[in-house]
Coordinates of N, CA and C in Angstrom, one line a residue:
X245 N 27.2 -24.6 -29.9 CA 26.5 -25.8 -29.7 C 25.4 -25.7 -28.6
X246 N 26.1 -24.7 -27.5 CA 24.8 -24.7 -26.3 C 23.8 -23.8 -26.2
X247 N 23.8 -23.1 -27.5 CA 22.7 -22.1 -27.5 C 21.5 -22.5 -28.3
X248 N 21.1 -23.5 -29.0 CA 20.1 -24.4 -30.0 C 19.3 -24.6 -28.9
X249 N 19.1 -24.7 -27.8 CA 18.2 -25.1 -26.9 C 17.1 -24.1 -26.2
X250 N 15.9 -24.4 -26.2 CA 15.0 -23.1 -25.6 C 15.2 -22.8 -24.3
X251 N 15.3 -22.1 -24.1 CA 15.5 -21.5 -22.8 C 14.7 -22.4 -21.4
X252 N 13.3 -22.0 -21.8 CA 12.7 -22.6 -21.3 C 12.3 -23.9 -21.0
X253 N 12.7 -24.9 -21.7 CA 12.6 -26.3 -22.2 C 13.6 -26.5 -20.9
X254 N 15.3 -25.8 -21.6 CA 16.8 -26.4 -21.1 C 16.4 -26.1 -19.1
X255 N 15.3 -25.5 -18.6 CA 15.0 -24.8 -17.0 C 14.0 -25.9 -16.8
X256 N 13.3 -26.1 -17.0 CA 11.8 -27.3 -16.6 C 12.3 -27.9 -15.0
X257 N 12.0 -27.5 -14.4 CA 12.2 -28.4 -13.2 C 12.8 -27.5 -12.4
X258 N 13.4 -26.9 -12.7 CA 14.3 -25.9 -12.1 C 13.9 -24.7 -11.1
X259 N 13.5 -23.8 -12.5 CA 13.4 -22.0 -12.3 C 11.9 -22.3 -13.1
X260 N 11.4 -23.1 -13.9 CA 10.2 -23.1 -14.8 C 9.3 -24.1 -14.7
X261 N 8.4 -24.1 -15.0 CA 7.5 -25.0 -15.0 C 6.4 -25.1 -16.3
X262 N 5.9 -26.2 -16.3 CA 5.1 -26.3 -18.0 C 4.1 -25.5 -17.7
X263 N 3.4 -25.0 -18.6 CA 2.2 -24.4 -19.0 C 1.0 -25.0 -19.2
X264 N 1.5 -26.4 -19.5 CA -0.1 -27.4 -19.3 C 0.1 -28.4 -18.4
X265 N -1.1 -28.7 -17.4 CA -0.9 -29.6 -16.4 C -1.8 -30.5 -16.8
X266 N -1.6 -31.6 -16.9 CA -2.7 -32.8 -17.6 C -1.8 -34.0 -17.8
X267 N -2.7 -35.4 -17.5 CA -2.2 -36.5 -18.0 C -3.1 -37.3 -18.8
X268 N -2.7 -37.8 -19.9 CA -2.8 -38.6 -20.9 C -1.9 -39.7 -21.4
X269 N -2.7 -40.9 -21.7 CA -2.0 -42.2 -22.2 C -1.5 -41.4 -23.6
X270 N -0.6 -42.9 -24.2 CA 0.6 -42.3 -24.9 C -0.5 -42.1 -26.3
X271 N -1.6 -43.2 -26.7 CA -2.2 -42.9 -27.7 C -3.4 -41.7 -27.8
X272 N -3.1 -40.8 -27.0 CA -4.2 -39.7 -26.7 C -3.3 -38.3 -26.4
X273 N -2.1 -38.9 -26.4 CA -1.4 -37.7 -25.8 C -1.1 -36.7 -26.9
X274 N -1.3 -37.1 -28.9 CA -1.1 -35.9 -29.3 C -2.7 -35.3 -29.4
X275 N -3.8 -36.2 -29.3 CA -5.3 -35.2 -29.1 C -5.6 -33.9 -28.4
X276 N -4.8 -34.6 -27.2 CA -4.6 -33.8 -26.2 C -3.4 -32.6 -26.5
X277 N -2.2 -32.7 -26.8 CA -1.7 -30.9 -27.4 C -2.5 -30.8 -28.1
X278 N -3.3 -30.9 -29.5 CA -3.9 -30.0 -30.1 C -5.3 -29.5 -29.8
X279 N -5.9 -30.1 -28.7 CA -6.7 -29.2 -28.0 C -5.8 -27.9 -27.3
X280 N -5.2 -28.2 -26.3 CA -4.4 -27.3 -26.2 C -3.7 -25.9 -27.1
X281 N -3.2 -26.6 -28.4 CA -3.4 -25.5 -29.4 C -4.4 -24.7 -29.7
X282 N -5.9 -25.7 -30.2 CA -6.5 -24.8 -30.3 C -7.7 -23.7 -29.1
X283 N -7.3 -24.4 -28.0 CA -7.5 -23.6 -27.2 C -6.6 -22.2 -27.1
X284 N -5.7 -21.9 -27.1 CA -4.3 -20.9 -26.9 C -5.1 -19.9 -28.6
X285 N -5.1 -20.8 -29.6 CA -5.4 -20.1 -30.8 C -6.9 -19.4 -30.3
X286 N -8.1 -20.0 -30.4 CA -8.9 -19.1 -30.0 C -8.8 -18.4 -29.3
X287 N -7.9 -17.8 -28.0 CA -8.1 -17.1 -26.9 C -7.6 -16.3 -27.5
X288 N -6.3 -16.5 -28.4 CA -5.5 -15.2 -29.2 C -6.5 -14.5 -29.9
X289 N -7.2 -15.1 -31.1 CA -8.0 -14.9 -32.2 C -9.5 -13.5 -31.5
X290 N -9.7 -14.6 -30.3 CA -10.7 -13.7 -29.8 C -10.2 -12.0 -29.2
X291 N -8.9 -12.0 -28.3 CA -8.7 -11.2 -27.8 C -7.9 -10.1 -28.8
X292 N -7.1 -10.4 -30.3 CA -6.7 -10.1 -31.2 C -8.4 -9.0 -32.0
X293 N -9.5 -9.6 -32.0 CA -10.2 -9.4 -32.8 C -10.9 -8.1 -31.7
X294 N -11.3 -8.5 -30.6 CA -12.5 -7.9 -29.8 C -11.2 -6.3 -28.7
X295 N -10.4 -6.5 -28.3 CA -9.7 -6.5 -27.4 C -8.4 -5.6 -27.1
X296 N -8.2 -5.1 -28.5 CA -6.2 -4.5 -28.5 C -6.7 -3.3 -27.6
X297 N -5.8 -2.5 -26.9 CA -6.2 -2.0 -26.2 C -5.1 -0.7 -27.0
X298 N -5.2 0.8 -26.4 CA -4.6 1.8 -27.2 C -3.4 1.6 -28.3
X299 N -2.4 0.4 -27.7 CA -1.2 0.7 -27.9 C -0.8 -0.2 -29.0
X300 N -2.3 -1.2 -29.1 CA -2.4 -2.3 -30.2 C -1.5 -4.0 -29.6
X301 N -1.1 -3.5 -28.1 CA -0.9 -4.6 -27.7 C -1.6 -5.6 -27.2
X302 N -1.5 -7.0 -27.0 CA -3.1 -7.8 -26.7 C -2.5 -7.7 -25.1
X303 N -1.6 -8.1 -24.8 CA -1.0 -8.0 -23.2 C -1.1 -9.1 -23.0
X304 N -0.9 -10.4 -23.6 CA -1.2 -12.1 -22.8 C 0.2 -12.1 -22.6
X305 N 0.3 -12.5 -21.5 CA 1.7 -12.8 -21.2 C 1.9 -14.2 -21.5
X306 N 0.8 -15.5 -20.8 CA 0.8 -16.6 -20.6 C -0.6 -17.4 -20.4
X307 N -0.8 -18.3 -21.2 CA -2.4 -19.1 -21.2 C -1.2 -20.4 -20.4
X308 N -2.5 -20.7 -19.8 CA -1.9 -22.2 -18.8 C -3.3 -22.8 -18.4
X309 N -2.6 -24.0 -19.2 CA -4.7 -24.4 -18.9 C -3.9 -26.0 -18.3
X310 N -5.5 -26.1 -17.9 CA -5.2 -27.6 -16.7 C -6.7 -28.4 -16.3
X311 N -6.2 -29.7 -17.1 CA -7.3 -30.2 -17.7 C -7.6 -31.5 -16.2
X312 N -8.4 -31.9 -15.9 CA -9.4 -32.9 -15.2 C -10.4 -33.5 -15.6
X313 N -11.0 -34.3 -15.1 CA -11.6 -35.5 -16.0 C -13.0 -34.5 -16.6
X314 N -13.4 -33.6 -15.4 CA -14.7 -32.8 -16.1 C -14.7 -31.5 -16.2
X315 N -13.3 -30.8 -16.2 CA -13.3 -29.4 -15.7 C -11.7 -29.3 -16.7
X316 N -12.3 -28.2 -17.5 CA -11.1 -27.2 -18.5 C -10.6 -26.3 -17.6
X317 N -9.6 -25.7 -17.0 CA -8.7 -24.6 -16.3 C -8.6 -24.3 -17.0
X318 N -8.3 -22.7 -17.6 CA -7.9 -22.1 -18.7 C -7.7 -21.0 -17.9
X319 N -6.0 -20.7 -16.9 CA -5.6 -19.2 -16.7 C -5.0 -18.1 -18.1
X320 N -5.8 -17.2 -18.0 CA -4.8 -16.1 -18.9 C -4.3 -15.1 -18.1
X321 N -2.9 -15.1 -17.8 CA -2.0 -14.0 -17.6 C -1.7 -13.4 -18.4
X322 N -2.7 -11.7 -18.1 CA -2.9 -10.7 -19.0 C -2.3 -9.5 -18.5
X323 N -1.6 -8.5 -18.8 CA -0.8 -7.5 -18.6 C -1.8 -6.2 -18.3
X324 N -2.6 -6.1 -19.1 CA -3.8 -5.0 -19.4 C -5.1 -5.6 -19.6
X325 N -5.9 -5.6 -17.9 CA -7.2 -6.6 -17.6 C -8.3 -5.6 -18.1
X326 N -8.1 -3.8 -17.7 CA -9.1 -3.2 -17.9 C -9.6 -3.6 -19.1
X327 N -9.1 -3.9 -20.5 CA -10.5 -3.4 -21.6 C -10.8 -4.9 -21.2
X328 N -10.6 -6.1 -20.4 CA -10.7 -7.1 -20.8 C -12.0 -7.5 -19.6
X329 N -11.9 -7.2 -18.4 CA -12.9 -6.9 -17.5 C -13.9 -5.8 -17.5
X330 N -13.6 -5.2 -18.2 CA -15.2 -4.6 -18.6 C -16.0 -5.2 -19.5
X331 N -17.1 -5.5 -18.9 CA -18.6 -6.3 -19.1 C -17.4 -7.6 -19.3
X332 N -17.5 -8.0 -18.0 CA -16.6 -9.7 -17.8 C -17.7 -10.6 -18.3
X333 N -19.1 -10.2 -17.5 CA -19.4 -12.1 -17.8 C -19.7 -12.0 -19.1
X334 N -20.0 -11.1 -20.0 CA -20.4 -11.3 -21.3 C -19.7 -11.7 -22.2
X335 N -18.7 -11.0 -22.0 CA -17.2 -11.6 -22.5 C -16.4 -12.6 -22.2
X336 N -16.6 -12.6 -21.0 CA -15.8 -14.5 -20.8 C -17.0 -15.7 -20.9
X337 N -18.3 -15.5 -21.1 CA -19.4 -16.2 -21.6 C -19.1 -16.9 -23.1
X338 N -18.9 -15.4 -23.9 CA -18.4 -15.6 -25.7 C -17.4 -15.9 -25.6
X339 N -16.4 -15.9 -24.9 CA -15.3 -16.7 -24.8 C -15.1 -18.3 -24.5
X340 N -16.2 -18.4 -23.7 CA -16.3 -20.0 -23.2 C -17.0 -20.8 -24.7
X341 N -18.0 -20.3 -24.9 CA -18.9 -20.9 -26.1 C -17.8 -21.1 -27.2
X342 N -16.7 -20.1 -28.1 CA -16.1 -20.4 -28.9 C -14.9 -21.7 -28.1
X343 N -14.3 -21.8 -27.2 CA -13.6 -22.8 -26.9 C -14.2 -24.0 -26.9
X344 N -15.6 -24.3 -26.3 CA -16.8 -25.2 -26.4 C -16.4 -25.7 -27.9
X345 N -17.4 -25.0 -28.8 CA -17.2 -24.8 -30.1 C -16.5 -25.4 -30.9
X346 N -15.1 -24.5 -30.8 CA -13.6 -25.7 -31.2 C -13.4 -26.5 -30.7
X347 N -13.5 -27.1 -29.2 CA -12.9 -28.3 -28.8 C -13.9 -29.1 -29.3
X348 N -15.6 -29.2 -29.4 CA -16.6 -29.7 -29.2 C -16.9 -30.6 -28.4
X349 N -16.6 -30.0 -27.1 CA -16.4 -30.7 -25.8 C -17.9 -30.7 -25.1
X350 N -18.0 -32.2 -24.9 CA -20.1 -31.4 -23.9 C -19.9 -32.0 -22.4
X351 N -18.8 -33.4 -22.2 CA -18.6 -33.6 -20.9 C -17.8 -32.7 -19.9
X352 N -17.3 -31.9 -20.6 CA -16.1 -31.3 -20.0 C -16.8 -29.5 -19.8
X353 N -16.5 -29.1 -18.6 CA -16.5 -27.6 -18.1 C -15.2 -26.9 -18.8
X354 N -15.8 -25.6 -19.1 CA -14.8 -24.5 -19.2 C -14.5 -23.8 -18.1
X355 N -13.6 -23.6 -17.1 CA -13.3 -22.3 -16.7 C -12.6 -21.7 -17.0
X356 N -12.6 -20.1 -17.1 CA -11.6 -18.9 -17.4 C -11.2 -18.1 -16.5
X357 N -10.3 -18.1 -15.5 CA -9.6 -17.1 -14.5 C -8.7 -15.9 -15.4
X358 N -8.6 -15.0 -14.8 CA -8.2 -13.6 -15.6 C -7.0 -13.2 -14.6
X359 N -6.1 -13.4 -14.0 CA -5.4 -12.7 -12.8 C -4.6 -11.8 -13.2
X360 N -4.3 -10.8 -12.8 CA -3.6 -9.4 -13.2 C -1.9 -9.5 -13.1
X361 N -1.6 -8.9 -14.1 CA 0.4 -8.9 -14.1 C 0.3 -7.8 -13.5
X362 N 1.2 -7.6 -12.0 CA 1.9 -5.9 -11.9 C 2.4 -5.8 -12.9
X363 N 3.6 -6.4 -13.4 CA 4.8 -5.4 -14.5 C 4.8 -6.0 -15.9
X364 N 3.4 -5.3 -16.6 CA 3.3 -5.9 -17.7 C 4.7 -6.2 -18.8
X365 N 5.2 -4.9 -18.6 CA 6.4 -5.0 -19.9 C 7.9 -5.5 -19.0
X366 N 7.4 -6.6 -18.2 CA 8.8 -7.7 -17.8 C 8.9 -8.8 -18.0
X367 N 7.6 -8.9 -19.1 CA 7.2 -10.4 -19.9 C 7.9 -10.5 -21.2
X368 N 8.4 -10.7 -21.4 CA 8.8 -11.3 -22.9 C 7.9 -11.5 -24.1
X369 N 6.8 -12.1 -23.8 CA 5.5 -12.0 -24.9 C 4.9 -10.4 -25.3
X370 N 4.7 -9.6 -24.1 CA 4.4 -8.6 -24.0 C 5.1 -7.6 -24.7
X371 N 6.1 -7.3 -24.3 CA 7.4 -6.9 -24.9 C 7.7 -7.4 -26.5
X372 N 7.8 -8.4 -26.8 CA 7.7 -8.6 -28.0 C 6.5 -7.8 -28.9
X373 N 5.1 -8.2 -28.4 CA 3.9 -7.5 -29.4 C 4.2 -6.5 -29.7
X374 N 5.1 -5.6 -28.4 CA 5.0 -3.9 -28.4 C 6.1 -3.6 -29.6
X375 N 7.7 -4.1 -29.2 CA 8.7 -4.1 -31.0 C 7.6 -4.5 -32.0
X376 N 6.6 -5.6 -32.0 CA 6.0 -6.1 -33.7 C 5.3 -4.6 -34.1
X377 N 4.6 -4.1 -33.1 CA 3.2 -3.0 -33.2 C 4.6 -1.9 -33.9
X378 N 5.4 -1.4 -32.7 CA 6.6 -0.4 -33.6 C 6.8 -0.7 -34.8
X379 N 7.3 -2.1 -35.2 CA 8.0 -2.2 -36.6 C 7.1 -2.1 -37.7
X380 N 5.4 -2.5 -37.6 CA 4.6 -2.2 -38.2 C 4.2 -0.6 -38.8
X381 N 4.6 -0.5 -37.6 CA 4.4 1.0 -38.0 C 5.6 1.9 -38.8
X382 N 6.3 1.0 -39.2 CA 7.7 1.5 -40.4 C 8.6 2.3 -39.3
X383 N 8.6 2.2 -37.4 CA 9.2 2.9 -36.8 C 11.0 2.1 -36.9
X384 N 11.6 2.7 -36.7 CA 13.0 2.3 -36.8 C 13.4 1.2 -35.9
X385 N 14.2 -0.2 -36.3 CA 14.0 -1.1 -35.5 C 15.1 -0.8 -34.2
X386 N 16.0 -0.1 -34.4 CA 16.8 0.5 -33.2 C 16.4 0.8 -32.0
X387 N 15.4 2.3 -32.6 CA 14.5 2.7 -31.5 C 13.6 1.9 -31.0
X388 N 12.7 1.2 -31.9 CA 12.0 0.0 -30.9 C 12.5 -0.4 -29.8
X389 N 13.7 -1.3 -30.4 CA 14.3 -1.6 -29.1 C 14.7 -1.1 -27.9
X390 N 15.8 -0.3 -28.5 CA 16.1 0.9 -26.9 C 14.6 1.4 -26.1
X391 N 13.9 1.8 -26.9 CA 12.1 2.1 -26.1 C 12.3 0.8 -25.3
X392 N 11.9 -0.7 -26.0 CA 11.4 -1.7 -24.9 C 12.5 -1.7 -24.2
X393 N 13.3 -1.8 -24.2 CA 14.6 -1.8 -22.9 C 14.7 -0.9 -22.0
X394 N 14.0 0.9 -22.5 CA 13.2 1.7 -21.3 C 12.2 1.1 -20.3
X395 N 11.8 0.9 -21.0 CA 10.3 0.2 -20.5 C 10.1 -0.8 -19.6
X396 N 11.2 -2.2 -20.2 CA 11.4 -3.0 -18.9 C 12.5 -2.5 -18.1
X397 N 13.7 -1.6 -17.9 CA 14.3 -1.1 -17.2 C 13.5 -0.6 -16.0
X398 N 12.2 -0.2 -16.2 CA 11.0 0.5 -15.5 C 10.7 -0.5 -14.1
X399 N 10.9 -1.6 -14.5 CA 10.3 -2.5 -13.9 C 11.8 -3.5 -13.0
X400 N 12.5 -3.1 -13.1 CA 14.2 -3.4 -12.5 C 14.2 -4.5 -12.7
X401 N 14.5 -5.3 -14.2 CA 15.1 -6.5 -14.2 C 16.5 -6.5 -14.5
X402 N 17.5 -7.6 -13.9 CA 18.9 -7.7 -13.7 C 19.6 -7.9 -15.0
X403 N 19.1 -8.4 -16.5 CA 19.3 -8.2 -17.6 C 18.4 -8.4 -18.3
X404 N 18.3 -8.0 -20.4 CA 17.5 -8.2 -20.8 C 18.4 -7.8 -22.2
X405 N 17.9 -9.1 -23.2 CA 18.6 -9.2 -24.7 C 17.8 -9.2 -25.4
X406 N 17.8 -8.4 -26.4 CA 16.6 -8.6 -27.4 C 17.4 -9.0 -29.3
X407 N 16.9 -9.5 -29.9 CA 17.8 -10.0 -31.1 C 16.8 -9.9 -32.2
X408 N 16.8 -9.4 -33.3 CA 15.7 -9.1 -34.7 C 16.3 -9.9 -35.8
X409 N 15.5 -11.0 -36.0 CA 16.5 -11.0 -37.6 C 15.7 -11.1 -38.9
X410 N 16.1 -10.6 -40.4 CA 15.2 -10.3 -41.0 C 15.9 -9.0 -41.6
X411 N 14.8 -8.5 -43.0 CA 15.2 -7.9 -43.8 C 15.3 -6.2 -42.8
X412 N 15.9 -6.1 -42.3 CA 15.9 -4.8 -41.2 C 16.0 -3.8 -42.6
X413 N 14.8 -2.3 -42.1 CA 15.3 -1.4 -42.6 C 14.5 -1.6 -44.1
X414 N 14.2 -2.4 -44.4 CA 13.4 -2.6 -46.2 C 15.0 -3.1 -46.3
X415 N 16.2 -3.6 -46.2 CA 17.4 -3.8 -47.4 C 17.2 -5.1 -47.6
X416 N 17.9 -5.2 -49.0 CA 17.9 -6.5 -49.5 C 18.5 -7.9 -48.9
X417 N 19.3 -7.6 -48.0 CA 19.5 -9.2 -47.2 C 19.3 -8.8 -46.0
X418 N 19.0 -10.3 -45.3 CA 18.8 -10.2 -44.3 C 19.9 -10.1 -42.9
X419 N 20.0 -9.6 -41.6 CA 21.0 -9.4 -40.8 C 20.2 -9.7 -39.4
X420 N 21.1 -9.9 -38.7 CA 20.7 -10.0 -37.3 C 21.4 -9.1 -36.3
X421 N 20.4 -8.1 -35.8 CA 20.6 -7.0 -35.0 C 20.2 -7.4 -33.6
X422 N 21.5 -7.3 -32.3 CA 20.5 -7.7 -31.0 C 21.0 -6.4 -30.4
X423 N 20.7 -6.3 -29.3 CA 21.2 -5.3 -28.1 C 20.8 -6.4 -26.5
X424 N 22.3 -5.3 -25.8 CA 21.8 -6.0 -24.5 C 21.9 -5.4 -23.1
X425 N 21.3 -5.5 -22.5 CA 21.6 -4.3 -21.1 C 21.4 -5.4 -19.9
X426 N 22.1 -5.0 -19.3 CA 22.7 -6.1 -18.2 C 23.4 -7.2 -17.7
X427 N 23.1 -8.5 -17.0 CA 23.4 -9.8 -17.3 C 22.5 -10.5 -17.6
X428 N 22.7 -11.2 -18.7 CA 21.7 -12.9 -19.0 C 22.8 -14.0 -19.1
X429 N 22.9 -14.3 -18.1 CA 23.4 -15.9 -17.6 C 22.7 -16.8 -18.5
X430 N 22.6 -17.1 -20.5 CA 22.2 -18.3 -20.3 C 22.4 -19.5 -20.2
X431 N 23.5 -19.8 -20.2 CA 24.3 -21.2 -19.5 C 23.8 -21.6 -18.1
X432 N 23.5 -20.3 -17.2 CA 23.4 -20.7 -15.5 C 21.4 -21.7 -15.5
X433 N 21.2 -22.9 -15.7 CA 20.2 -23.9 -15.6 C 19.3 -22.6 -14.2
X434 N 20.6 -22.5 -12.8 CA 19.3 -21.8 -11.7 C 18.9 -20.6 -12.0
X435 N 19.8 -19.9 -13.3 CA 19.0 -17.9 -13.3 C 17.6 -18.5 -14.2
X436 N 16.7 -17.7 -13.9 CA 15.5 -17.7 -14.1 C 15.5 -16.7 -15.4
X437 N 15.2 -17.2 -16.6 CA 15.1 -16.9 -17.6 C 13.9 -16.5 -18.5
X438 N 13.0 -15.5 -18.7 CA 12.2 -15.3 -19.6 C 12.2 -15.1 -20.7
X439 N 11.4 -16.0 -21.6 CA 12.1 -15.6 -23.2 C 10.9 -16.3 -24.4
X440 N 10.9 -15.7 -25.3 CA 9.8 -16.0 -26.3 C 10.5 -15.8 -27.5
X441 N 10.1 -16.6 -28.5 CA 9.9 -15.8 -29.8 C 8.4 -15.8 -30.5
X442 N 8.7 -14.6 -31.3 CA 7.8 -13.7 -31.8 C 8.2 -13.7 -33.2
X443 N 7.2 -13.7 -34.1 CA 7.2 -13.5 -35.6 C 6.2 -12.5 -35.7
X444 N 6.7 -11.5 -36.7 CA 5.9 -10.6 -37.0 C 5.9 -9.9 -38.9
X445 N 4.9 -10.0 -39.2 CA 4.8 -9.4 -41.1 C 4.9 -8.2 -40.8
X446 N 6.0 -7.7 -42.0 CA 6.0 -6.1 -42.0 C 6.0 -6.3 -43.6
X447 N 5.5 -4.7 -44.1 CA 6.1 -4.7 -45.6 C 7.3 -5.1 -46.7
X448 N 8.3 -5.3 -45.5 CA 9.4 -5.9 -46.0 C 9.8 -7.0 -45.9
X449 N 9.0 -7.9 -45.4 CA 8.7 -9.2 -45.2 C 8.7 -9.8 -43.9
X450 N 9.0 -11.2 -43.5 CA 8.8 -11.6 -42.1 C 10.0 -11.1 -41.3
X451 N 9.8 -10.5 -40.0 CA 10.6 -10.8 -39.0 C 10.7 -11.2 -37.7
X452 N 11.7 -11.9 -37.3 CA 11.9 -12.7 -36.2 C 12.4 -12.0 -34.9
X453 N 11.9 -12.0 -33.9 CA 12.0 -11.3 -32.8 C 12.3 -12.3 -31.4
X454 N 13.3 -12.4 -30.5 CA 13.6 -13.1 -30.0 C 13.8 -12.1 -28.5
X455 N 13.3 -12.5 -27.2 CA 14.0 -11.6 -25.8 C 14.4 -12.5 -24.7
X456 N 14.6 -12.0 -24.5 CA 15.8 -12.6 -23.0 C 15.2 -11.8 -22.1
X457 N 14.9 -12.4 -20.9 CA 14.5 -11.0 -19.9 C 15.0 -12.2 -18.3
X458 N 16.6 -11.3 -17.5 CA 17.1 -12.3 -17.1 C 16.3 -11.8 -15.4
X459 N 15.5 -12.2 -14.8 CA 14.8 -11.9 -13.1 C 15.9 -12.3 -12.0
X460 N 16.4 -12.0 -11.3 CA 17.3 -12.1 -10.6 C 16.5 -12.3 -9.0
X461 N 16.5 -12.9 -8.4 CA 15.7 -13.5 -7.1 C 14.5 -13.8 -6.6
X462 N 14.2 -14.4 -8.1 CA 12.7 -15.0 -7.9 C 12.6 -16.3 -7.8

């Protein structure tokens, strides 16, 4: 019964904090998420299209935008800034005009801040793209995983769960495969919990990708 709850939702106040800072009355307040959505969707769309960098990962860890009566905030925490800051203003210029664009906002400023992740693969979004890129590539969902659990092991986090569910393997039903290396406390509200899900199309149809990445003294 106590596991139906998002990780990050069941922490708000805690160990977490929202992703959008903005206030709105109650009759504007859903306008307001789906700007938000489609702000988050263009940033993906654009950096999906112009952006993957060798490994085919985009590296967004986290968009957090923060709105004011004349000024759009829009931080992207990005894992891998090089392909993204080369030729910046031209690129965060085309970037601003498409958000412009979709919101069709004329009183309101865009800004776009870029700030750099040290340990890209200790994110959970991150980490996730890199399993979807493997499993696309018909690589074994096993090894995916144990790879990403190298990888953030790299970066010394105190536990980390990863869970796939979905037609594993091309077989005809579906199963749920996790693995886990270390402690994730999700019941403990104060451990600080990172966690996403991820959907990703393979030839054998959709699969669901779910991580746990538990930070221990932050």
């Amino acid at each position: 019964m106590g596991q139906k709850i998002n990780p990050l939702g069941f922490r708000l106040g805690t160990t977490q904090s929202h992703h959008s800072l903005w206030f709105a009355q109650p009759k504007k307040y859903s306008q307001g998420l789906q700007e938000d959505q489609k702000i988050r969707k263009c940033i993906k769309n654009y950096v999906q299209k112009n952006m993957k960098n060798f490994s085919g990962v985009e590296g967004i860890a986290r968009i957090e935008i923060q709105k004011r009566i004349d000024v759009i905030q829009v931080i992207i925490w990005i894992g891998f800034p090089k392909f993204l800051i080369e030729g910046k203003p031209k690129k965060l210029e085309e970037l601003q005009r498409n958000i412009q664009k979709e919101l069709n906002c004329v009183n309101q400023k865009i800004n776009i801040d870029i700030p750099r992740i040290g340990n890209p693969y200790r994110h959970p979004n991150i980490l996730a793209e890199f399993i979807a890129e493997q499993l696309k590539n018909r690589v074994s969902f096993r090894k995916a995983m144990k790879k990403a659990i190298e990888l953030t092991e790299e970066t010394d986090p105190s536990g980390i769960q990863i869970k796939i569910r979905g037609r594993l393997g091309g077989k005809e039903m579906a199963r749920v495969e996790w693995i886990r290396e270390g402690r994730v406390p999700l019941q403990t509200i104060r451990a600080k919990i990172d966690y996403c899900s991820y959907t990703v199309r393979t030839i054998h149809g959709v699969l669901g990708i779910k991580i746990w990445i538990f930070v221990d003294g932050e």
